[in-house]
Amino acid sequence: MGTRRILAGGIAQESHSFNPVPMGRSWFNVCAGVEAVAAARGSNSVLGGIVDAAEAKGVEVIVPTVFRAQSGGPVEEAVFEEMRNLMCDAARRGDFDAIVLPLHGGMLTPSLEDPEGALMAALRGIVGDDVPLTVGFDLHAHVTPEILARCDLLAGYLTNPHGDQGRTGQRAFLAALNMLEGRLRPALAAVHLPMLTFGNDRTDEEPLLSLHARARAAVEAGEAYDVSIFNAQQFLDVRGLGQWVLAYGNGAAPDGLALELAGTLWDRRRELIGTYPPLDEYLDKAARGTDRPLILGDQGDRVAGGSPGDGTYVLRALLARDDLPASAVPIADADAVRACRAAGVGAVVTVTVGGRYSTVAPPVTVTGEVVSAGASAQVVYDGPADAGYRTTLGAYAVLHVGRVNLVLTDQPYSYLDPGYYRAMGIDPARMGLVITRSGYHFTLNYAAVGQCVTVDTPGMTSYRVGELPFVKARPFFPLDEIEVTPRLHARGGALP
Ligand SMILES: [Zn+2]
């Protein structure tokens, strides 16, 4: 037998239905071929896990294309079409044994509620049902009946904050390999629950900690081959939004396990709703002085949750006080970046920033000195989450406004990793206060830098979801008090 080959590629982005800024191609990091394989090798990403696991087994990985962007508004149709055409062209060449897709799940385009399902359907249409097709998804993916019908095994991250991206890719790859070698015949038991989690949904804390421990024990004991528990991205106004428990058996579906896990999730649903401390509490703390920098997640304007990243709520609070240490706060504002870059480093400029799309606080006019500016800065993630991942920033400028380092960028970023700040000349370890546009994931990658806290701020990604105009996703708990008896989803069937 010659060398086995797998096809791996696709698109990874998480969309927010209420973010009005469409995501175009320039927002994506696009890579292909040996360059994509080399970039992924050894990195803690889904593709990295696929590549490392495949190469350890002597399997060659073909990457027709991989599009990756941060969360944001729906992705422009042409971007999705370009990716799908590249993947389908490669699928038609047929020079591979299985397909393993590193995706995110939970993306939107203006016309598609489930583009990942559409990609899988297109690939199945070309290769048929006999070629193993497995997928790695983020834990916050929106899973659909279409996806479950088209893939042989869907593996989701098992950690939030996410630290097992590589391991997820490895699970997806090994399932495909085991199928190819006749050791695995995946049989799915799946349960959907019309509910969302809001805030108390870390997997290293209760109630999810013991739920995942039970799932892991079941896999280790051979009760199931693989289990994923999906906590859907909360800002998707799509039909069938909710939680999914997927338990795959080898030959026989572990129905009882899936029902048990889903039953626990439903019974403990009220515990999954959390609260965050107010911003002022932590600004007061910073004013009193801390041993280590305070790293604050701006809950209401989390780019990691799909927000536009131009919210001024925190910036206003920082500028309103004169007792705070040096701070770094980001705002996405292409016009302000242009003005600062035109004035040049060393110039004193007056610009009006932010508040265009994140409208809970109005734009702010500031005067400050441009201390750095540029474009195409390289970010390398320290990790542990996504350690080694490389991405390139667009244009940026840093403005000193008193003790505030106002970090202006032409696109929004989540600041999940301190590498973002360092790329623009700011060392987060030397700040007293650092703002990120993330609610969970930054806590892993800034743990070595300072104390990480997510604060309650208003905005498009705050968990005050009753303020958002959901239509298609309803009814769901906790916006709607509904009666649910968890039951098995018939593979290929519609939602109950
Ligand atoms: Zn996620």
Coordinates of N, CA and C and ligand atoms in Angstrom, one line a residue, residues 14 104 138-140 162 441, ligand 1:
E14 N -16.1 32.5 13.7 CA -17.3 32.5 14.5 C -18.1 33.8 14.2
H104 N -14.4 25.9 12.5 CA -14.8 26.5 13.8 C -16.2 26.0 14.1
D138 N -14.8 24.1 17.2 CA -14.7 24.8 18.5 C -15.9 24.3 19.4
L139 N -15.7 24.4 20.7 CA -16.7 24.0 21.7 C -18.0 24.9 21.5
H140 N -17.8 26.1 21.0 CA -18.9 27.1 20.8 C -19.6 27.0 19.5
H162 N -10.3 27.6 25.8 CA -9.8 26.5 24.9 C -8.3 26.3 25.0
H441 N -10.8 33.3 26.9 CA -9.6 32.7 26.4 C -8.3 33.4 26.8
Ligands
ZN1 ZN -14.9 29.0 21.4

